[in-house]
mmCIF file of C-alpha atoms in Angstrom:
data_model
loop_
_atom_site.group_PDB
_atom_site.id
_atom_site.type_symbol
_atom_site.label_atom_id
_atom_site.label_comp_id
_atom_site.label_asym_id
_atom_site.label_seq_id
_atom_site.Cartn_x
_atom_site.Cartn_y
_atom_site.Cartn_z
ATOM 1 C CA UNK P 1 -13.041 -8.791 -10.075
ATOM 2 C CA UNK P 2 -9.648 -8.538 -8.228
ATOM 3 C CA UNK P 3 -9.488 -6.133 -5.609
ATOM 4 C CA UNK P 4 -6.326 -3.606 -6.169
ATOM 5 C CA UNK P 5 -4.709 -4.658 -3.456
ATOM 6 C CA UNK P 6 -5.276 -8.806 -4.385
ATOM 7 C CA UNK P 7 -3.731 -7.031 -7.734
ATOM 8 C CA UNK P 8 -0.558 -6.094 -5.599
ATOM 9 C CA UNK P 9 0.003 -9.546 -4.326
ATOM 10 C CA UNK P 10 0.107 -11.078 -7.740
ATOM 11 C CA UNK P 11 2.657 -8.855 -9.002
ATOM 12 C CA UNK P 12 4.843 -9.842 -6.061
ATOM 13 C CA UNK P 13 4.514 -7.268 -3.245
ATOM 14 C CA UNK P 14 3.874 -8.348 0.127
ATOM 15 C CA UNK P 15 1.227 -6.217 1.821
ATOM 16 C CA UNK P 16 2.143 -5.816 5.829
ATOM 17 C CA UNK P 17 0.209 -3.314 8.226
ATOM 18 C CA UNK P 18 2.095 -1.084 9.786
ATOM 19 C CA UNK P 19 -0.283 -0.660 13.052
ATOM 20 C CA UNK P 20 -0.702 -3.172 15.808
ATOM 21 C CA UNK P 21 -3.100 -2.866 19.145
ATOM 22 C CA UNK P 22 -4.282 -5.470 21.576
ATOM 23 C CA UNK P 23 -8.098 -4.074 20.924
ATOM 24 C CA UNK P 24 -7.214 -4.812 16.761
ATOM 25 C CA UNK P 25 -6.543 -7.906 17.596
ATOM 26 C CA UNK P 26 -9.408 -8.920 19.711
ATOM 27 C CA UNK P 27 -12.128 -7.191 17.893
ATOM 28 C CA UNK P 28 -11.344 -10.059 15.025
ATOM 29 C CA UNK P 29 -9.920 -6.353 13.369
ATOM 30 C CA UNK P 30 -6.502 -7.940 12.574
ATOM 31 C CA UNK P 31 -8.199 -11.214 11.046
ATOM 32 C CA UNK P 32 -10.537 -9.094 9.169
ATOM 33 C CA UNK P 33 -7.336 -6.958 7.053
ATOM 34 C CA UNK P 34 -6.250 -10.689 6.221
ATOM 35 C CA UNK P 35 -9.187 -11.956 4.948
ATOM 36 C CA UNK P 36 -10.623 -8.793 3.020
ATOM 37 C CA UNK P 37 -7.459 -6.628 2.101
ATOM 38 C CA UNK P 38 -5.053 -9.225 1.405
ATOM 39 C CA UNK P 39 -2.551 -8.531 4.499
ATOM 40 C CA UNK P 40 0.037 -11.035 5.065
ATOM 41 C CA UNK P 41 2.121 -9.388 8.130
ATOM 42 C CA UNK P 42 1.996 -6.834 10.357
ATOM 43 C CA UNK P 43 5.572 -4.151 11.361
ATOM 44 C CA UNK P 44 5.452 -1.918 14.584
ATOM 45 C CA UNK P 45 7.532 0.347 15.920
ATOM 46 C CA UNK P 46 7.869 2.045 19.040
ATOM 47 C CA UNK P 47 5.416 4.736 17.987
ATOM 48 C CA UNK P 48 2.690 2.268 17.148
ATOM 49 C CA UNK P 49 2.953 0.917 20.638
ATOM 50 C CA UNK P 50 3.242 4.231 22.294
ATOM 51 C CA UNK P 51 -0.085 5.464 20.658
ATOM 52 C CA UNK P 52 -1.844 1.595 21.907
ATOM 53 C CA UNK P 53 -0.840 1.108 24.910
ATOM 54 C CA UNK P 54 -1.339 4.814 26.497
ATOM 55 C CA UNK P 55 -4.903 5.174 24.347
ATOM 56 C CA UNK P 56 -6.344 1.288 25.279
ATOM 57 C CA UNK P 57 -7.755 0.051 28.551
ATOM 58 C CA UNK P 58 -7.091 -3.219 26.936
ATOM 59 C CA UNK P 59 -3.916 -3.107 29.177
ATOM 60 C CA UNK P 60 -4.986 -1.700 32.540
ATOM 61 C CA UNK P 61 -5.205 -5.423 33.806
ATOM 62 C CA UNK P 62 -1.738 -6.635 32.806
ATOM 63 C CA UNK P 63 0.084 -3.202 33.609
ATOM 64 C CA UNK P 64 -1.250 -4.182 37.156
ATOM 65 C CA UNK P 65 0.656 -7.551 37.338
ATOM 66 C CA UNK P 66 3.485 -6.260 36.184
ATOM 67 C CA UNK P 67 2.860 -3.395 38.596
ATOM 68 C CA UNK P 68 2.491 -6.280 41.249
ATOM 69 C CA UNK P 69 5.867 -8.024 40.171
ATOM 70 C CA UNK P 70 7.732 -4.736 40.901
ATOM 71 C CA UNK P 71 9.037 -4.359 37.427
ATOM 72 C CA UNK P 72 9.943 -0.765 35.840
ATOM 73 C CA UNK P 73 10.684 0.832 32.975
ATOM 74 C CA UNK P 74 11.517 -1.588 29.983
ATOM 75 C CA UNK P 75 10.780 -4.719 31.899
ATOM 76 C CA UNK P 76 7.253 -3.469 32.612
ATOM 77 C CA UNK P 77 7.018 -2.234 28.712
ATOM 78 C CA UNK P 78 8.000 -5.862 27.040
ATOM 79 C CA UNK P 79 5.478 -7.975 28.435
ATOM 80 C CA UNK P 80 2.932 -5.839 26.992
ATOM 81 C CA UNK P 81 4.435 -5.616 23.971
ATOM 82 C CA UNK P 82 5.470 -9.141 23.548
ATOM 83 C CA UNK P 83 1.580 -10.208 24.833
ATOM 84 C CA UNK P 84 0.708 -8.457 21.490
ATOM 85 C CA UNK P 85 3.535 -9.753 18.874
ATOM 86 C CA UNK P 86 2.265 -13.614 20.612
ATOM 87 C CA UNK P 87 -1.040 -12.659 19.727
ATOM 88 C CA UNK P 88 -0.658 -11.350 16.311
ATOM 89 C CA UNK P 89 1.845 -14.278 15.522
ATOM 90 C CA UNK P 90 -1.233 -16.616 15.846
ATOM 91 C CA UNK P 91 -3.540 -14.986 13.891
ATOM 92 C CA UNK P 92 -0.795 -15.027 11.326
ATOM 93 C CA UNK P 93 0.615 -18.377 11.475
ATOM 94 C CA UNK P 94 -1.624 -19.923 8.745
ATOM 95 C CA UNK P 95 -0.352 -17.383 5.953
ATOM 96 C CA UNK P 96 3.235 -18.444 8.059
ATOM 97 C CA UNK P 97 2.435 -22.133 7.106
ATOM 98 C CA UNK P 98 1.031 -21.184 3.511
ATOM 99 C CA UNK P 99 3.440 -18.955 2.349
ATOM 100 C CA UNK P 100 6.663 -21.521 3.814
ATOM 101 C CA UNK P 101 7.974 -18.607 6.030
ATOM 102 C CA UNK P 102 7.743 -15.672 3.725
ATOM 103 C CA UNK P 103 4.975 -14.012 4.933
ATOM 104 C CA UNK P 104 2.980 -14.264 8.080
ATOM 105 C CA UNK P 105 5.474 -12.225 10.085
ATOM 106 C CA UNK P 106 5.341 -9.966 13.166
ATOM 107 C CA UNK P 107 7.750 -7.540 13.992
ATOM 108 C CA UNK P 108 8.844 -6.402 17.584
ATOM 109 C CA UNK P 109 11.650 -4.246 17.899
ATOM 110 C CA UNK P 110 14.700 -4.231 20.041
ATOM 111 C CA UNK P 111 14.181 -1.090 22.460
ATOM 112 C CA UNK P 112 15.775 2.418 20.670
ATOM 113 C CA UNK P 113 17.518 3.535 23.464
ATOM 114 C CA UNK P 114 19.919 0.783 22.183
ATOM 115 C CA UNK P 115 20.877 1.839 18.791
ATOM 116 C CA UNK P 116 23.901 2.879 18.785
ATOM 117 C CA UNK P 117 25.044 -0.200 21.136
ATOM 118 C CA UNK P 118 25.988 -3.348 19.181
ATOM 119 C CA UNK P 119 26.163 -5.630 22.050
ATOM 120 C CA UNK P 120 23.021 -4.937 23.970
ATOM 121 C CA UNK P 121 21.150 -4.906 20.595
ATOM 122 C CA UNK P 122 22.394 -8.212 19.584
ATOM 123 C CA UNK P 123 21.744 -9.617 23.221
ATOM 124 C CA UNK P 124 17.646 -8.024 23.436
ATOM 125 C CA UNK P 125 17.450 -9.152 20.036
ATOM 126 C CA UNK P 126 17.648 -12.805 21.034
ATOM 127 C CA UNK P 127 15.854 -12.391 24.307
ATOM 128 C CA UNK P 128 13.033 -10.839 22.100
ATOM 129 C CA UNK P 129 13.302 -13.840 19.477
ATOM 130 C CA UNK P 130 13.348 -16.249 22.827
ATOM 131 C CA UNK P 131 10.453 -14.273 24.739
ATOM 132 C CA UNK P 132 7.765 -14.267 21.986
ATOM 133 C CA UNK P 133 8.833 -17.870 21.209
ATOM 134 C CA UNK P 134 6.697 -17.847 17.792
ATOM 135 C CA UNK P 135 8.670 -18.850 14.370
ATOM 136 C CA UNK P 136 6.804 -16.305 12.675
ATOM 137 C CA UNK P 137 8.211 -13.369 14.650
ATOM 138 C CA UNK P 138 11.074 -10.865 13.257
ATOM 139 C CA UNK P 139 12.934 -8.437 15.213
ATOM 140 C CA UNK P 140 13.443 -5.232 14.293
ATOM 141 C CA UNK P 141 17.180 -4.010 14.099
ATOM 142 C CA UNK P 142 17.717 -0.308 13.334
ATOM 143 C CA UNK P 143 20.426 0.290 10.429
ATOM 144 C CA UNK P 144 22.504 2.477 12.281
ATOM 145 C CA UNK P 145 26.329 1.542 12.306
ATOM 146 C CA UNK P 146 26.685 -0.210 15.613
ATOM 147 C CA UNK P 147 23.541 -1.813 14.479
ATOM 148 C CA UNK P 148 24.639 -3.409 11.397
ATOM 149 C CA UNK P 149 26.819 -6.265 13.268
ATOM 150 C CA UNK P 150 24.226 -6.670 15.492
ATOM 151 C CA UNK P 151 22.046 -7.734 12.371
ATOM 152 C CA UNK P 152 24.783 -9.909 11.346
ATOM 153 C CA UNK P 153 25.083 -11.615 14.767
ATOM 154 C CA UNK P 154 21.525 -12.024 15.378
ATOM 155 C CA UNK P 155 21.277 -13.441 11.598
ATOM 156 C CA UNK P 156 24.027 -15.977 12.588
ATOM 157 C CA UNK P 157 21.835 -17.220 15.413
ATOM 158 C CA UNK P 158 18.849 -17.993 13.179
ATOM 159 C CA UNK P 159 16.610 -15.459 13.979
ATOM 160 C CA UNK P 160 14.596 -13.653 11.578
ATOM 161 C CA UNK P 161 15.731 -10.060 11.086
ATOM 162 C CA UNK P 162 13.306 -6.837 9.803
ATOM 163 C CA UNK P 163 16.405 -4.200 9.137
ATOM 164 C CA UNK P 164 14.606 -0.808 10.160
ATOM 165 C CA UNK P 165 15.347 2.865 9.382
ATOM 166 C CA UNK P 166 17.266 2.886 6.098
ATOM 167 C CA UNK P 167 17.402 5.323 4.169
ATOM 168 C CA UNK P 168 20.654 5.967 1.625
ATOM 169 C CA UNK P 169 22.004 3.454 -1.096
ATOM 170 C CA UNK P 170 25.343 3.325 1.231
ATOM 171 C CA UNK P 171 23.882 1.939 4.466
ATOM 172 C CA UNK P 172 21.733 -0.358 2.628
ATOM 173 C CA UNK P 173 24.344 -1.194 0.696
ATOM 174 C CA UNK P 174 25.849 -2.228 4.091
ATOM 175 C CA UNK P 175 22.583 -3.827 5.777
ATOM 176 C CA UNK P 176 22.857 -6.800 2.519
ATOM 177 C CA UNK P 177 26.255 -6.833 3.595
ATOM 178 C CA UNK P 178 25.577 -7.853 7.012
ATOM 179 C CA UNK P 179 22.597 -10.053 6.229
ATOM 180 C CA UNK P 180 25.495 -12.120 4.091
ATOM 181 C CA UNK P 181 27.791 -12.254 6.355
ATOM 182 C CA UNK P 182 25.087 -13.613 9.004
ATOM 183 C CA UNK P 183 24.094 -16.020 6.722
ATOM 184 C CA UNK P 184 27.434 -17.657 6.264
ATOM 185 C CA UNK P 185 27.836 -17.797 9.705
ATOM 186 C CA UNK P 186 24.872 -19.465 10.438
ATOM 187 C CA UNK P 187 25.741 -22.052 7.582
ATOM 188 C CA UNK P 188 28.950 -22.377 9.148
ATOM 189 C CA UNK P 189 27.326 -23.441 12.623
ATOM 190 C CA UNK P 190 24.890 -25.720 11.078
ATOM 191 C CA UNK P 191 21.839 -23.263 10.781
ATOM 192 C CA UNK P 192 19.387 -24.417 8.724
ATOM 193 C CA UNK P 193 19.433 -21.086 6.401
ATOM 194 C CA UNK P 194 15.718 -22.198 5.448
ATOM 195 C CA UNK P 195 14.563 -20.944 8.433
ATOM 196 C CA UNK P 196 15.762 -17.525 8.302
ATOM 197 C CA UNK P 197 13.882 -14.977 7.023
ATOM 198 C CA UNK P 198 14.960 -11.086 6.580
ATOM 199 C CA UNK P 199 13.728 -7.814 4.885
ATOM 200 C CA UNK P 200 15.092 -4.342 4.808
ATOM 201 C CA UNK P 201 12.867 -1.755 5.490
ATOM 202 C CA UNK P 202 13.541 1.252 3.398
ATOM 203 C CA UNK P 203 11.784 4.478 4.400
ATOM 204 C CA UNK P 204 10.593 6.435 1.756
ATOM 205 C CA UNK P 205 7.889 9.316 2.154
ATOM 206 C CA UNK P 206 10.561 11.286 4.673
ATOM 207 C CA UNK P 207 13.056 11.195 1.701
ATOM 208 C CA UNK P 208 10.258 13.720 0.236
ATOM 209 C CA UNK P 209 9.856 15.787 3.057
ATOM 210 C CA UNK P 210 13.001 16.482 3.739
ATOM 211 C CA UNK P 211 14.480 16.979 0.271
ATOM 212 C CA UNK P 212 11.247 18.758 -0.857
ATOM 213 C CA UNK P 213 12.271 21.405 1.809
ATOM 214 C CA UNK P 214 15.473 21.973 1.291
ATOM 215 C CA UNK P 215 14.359 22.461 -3.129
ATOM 216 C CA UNK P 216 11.805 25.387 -1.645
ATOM 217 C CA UNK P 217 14.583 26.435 -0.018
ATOM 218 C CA UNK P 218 16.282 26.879 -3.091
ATOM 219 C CA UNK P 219 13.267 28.654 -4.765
ATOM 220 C CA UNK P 220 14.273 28.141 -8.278
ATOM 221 C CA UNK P 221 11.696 27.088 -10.807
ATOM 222 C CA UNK P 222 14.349 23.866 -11.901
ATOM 223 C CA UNK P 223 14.403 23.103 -8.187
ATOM 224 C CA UNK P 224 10.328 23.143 -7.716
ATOM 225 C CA UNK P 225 9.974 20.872 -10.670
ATOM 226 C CA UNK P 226 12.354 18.194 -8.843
ATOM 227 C CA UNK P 227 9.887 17.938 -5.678
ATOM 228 C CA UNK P 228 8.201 15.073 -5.112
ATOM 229 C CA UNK P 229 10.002 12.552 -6.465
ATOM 230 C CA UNK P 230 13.277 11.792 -4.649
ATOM 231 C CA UNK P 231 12.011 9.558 -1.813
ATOM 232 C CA UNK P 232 10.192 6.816 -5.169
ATOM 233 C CA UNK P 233 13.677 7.542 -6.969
ATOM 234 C CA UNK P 234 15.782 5.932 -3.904
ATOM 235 C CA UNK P 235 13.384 3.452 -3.518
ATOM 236 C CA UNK P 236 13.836 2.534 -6.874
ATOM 237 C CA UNK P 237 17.338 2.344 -6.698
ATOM 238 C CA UNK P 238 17.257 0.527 -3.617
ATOM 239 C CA UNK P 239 15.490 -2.078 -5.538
ATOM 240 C CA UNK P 240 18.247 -1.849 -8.440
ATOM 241 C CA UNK P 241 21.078 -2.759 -5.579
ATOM 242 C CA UNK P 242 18.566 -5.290 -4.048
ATOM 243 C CA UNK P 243 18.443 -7.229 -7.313
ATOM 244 C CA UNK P 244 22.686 -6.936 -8.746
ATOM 245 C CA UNK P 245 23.577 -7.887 -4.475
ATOM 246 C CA UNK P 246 21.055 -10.906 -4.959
ATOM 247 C CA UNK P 247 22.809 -11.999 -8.140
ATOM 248 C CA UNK P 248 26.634 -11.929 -7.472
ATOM 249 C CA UNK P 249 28.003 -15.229 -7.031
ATOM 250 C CA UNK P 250 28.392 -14.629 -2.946
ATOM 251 C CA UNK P 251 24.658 -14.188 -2.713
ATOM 252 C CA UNK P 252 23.752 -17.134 -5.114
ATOM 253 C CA UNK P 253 25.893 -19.262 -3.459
ATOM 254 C CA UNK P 254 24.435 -18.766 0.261
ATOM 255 C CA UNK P 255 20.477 -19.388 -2.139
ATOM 256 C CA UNK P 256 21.395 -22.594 -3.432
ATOM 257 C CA UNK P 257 22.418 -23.591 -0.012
ATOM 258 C CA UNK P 258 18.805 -23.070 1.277
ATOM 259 C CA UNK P 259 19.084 -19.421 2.086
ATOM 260 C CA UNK P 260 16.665 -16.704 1.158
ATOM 261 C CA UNK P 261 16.824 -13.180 -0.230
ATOM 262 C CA UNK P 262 16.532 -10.115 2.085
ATOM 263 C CA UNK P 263 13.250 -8.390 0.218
ATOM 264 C CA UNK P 264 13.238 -5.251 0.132
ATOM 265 C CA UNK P 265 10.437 -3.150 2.255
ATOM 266 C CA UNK P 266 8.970 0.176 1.749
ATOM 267 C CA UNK P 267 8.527 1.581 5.037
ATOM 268 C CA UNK P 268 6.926 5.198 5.560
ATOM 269 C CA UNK P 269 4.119 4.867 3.190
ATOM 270 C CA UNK P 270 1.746 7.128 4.626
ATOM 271 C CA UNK P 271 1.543 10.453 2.195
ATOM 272 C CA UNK P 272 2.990 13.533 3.978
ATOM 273 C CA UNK P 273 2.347 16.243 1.944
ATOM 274 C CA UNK P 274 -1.742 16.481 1.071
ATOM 275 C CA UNK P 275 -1.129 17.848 -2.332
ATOM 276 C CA UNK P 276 0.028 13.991 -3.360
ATOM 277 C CA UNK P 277 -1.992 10.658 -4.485
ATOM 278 C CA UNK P 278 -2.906 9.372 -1.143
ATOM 279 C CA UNK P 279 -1.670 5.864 -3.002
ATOM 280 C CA UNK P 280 2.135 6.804 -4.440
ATOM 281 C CA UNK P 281 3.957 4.868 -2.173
ATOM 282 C CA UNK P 282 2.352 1.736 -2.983
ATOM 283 C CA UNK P 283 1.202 1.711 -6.575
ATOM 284 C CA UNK P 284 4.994 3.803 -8.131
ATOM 285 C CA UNK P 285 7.238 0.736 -5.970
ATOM 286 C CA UNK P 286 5.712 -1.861 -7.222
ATOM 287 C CA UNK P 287 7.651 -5.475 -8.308
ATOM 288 C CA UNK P 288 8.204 -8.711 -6.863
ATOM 289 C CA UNK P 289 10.124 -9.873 -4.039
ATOM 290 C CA UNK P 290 9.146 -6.784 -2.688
ATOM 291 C CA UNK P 291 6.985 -6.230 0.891
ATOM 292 C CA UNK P 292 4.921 -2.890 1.093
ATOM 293 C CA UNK P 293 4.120 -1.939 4.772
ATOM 294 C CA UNK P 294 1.083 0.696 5.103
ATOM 295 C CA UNK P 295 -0.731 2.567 7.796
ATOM 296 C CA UNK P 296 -4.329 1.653 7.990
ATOM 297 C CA UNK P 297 -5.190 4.540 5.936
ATOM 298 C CA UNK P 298 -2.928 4.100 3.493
ATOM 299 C CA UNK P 299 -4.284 0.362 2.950
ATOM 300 C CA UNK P 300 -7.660 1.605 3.011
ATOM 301 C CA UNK P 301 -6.743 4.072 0.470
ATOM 302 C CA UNK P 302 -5.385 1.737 -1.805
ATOM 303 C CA UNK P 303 -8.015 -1.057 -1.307
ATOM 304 C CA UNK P 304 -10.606 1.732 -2.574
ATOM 305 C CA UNK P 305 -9.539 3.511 -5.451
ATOM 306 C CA UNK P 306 -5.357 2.078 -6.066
ATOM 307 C CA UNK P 307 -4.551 1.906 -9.935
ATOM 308 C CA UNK P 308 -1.868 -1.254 -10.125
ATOM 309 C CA UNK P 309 -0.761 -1.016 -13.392
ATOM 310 C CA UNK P 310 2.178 -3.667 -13.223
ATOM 311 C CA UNK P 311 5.885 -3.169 -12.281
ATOM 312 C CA UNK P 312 6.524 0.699 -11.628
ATOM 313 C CA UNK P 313 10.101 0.023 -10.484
ATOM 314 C CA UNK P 314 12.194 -1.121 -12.654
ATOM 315 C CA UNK P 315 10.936 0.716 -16.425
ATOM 316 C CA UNK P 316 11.875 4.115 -14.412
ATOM 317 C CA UNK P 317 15.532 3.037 -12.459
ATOM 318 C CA UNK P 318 16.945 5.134 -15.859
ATOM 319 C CA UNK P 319 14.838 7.920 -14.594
ATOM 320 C CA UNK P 320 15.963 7.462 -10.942
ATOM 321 C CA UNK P 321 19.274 7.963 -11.621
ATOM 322 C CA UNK P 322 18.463 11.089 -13.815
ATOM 323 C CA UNK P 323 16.858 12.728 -11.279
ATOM 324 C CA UNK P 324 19.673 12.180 -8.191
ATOM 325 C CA UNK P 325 21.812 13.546 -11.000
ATOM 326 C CA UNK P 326 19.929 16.399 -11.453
ATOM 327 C CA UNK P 327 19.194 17.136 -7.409
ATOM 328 C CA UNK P 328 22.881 16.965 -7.245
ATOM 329 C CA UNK P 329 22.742 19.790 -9.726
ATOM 330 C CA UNK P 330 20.648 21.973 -7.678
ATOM 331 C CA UNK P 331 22.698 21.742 -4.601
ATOM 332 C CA UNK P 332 20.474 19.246 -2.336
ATOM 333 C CA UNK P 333 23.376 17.019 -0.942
ATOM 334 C CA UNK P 334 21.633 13.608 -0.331
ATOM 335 C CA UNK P 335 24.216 12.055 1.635
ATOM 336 C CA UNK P 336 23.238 14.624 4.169
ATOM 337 C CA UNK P 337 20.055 14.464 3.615
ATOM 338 C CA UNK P 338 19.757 10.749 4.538
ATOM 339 C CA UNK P 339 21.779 11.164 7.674
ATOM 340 C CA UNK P 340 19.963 13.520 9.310
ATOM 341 C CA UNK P 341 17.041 11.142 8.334
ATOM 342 C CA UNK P 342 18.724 8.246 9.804
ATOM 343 C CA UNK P 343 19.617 10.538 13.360
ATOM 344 C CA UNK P 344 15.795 11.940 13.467
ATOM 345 C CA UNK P 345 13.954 8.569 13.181
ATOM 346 C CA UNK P 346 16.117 7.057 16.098
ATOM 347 C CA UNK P 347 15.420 10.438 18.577
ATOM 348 C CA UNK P 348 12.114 10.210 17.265
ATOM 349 C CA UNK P 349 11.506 6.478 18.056
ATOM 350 C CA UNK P 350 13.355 7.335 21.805
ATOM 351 C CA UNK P 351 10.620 9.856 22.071
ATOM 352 C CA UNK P 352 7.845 7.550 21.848
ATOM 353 C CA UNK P 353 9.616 4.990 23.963
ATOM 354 C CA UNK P 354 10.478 7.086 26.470
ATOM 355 C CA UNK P 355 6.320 8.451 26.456
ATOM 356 C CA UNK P 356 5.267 5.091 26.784
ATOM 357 C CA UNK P 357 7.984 4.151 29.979
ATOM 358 C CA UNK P 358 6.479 7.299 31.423
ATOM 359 C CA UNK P 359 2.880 6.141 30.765
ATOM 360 C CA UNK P 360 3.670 2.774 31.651
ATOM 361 C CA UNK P 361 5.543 3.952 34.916
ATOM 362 C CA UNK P 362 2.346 6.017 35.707
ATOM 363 C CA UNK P 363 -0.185 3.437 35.712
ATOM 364 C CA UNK P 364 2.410 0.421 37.702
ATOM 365 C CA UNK P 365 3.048 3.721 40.742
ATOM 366 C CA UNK P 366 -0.558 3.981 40.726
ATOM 367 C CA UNK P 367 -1.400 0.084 41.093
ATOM 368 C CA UNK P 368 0.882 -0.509 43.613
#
């Protein structure tokens, strides 16, 4: 019998692990969610890194050379980081080769202290894509608006793009935008559009806890009964935009010319509020073309005991749009809603990045 999540990848959906550590990858850890859960990429983040490079003593001996080449801060965080994303890439290439480009992927993201600086994001972004030097590697671009034409340039160059930290129907709205534009730029410099691979990561369980607050807040009975629901119903009409973008003539245009959709990626997977299915994010978004990136324990959770029924997206988008209708109603304002989302996940990501320079920093003071 098919395992449920062996059930997810024939109805389309990509399953990526959101979690990457030097010690996952040498305990055969990495190789094992490949062969047994049916993982075919892995995203990080800044966080992820954070919590494996200041908890592993898998690093002790390369924060030393760096510590012996005198680097600081970020130039003594990459080579860790990239040693990692090389790693991973390997153990990935054959889904890579199997899968002609679409899976297989590692993500390493562009440093978030530069988010809201197009240039410098565009310029890491293809030292990054240079550094790691593996086909199979994306970098991570947050959607914020200085980020958005440094998407488009890095696109233009080539380089496979994951589009990170979106969460309203306008700014992702804006991310395909980008990704098109890149596209015809790289066709217009002689890019093989083959090669380039994007997705657009689209963060979901946050959407909950932040509009689940604000209905308490309310404290009517019609606003209770809307909980729990808004961060599957953006999702869902994420995927609603993903597929009308992906048809207009523009977009078919750049496809018969070798190019490839920008999939669309749920992001923030990992259940929030206990009182939920531990599985929701992964078995109510599911439908092709579509890459699902978990926590560990949100895989393991649906490798045990998920219930894929078939496509949960698209028989509810009606149902979707009902129910931002009906938050509207109540007073929960979604546009600000998904801003503040957008400027909490950057400050949180600088958190973690600027834990793990301190860490880092620690350790090179102390070798040297």
């Amino acid at each position: 019998m098919s395992t449920p999540t062996q059930n997810l990848a024939k109805e389309g959906v990509s399953i990526w692990l959101d979690d990457l550590s030097r010690g996952l990858i040498a305990s055969g850890g990495l190789k094992k969610y490949l062969d047994d859960r049916a993982v075919t990429g892995v995203t990080t983040n800044p966080t992820i890194f954070a919590n494996a490079i200041t908890g592993g003593e898998e690093y002790a001996t390369q924060i030393k050379e760096v510590a012996a080449e005198g680097a600081e801060k970020d130039a003594a965080i990459f080579p860790l980081i990239i040693t990692d994303v090389k790693n991973a890439c390997d153990v990935l290439r054959p889904i890579y080769d199997a899968t002609d480009g679409e899976d297989g992927r590692v993500s390493i993201e562009v440093s978030p202290e530069l988010a809201f600086e197009t240039e410098a994001t565009a310029t890491q972004a293809a030292e990054l894509w240079e550094k790691v030097g593996k086909p199979n590697a994306m970098i991570k671009i947050p959607a914020t608006k200085e980020g958005l034409p440094a998407i488009t340039a890095t696109i233009a160059r080539g380089i496979s793009v994951n589009v990170t930290l979106i969460f309203s129907l306008e700014r992702y709205g804006e991310v395909i935008d980008a990704y098109l534009e890149g596209l015809k730029k790289a066709k217009d410099a002689g890019v093989d559009l083959s090669t380039i691979r994007s997705v657009a990561s689209f963060f979901v369980s946050r959407v909950d806890t932040e509009v689940d607050k604000r209905l308490d807040a309310i404290g009517t009975p019609e606003a209770f009964d809307l909980r729990f629901k808004a961060g599957l119903a953006n999702a869902r009409l994420a995927y609603e935009l993903f597929e009308q973008r992906f048809a207009q003539p523009e977009a078919q245009e750049l496809l018969k010319a070798g190019a490839h959709v920008q999939r669309p990626l749920w992001a923030s997977t990992g259940v929030k509020n206990p009182a939920l299915p531990d599985t929701l994010y992964v078995t109510e978004l599911v439908a092709p073309n579509t890459v699902n990136t978990m926590p560990g324990k949100t895989l393991e959770a649906t490798f045990d005991h998920g219930e894929v029924i078939g496509n949960t997206i698209e028989p509810n988008i009606k149902a979707a749009r009902e129910h931002f209708a009906a938050l509207e109603k109540a007073g929960v304002d979604m546009k600000d809603v998904t801003e503040l989302l957008e400027r909490e996940g950057v400050d949180k990501f600088i958190v973690s990045w600027k834990e793990l320079q301190d860490k880092v920093d620690s350790v090179v003071k102390a070798a040297s």
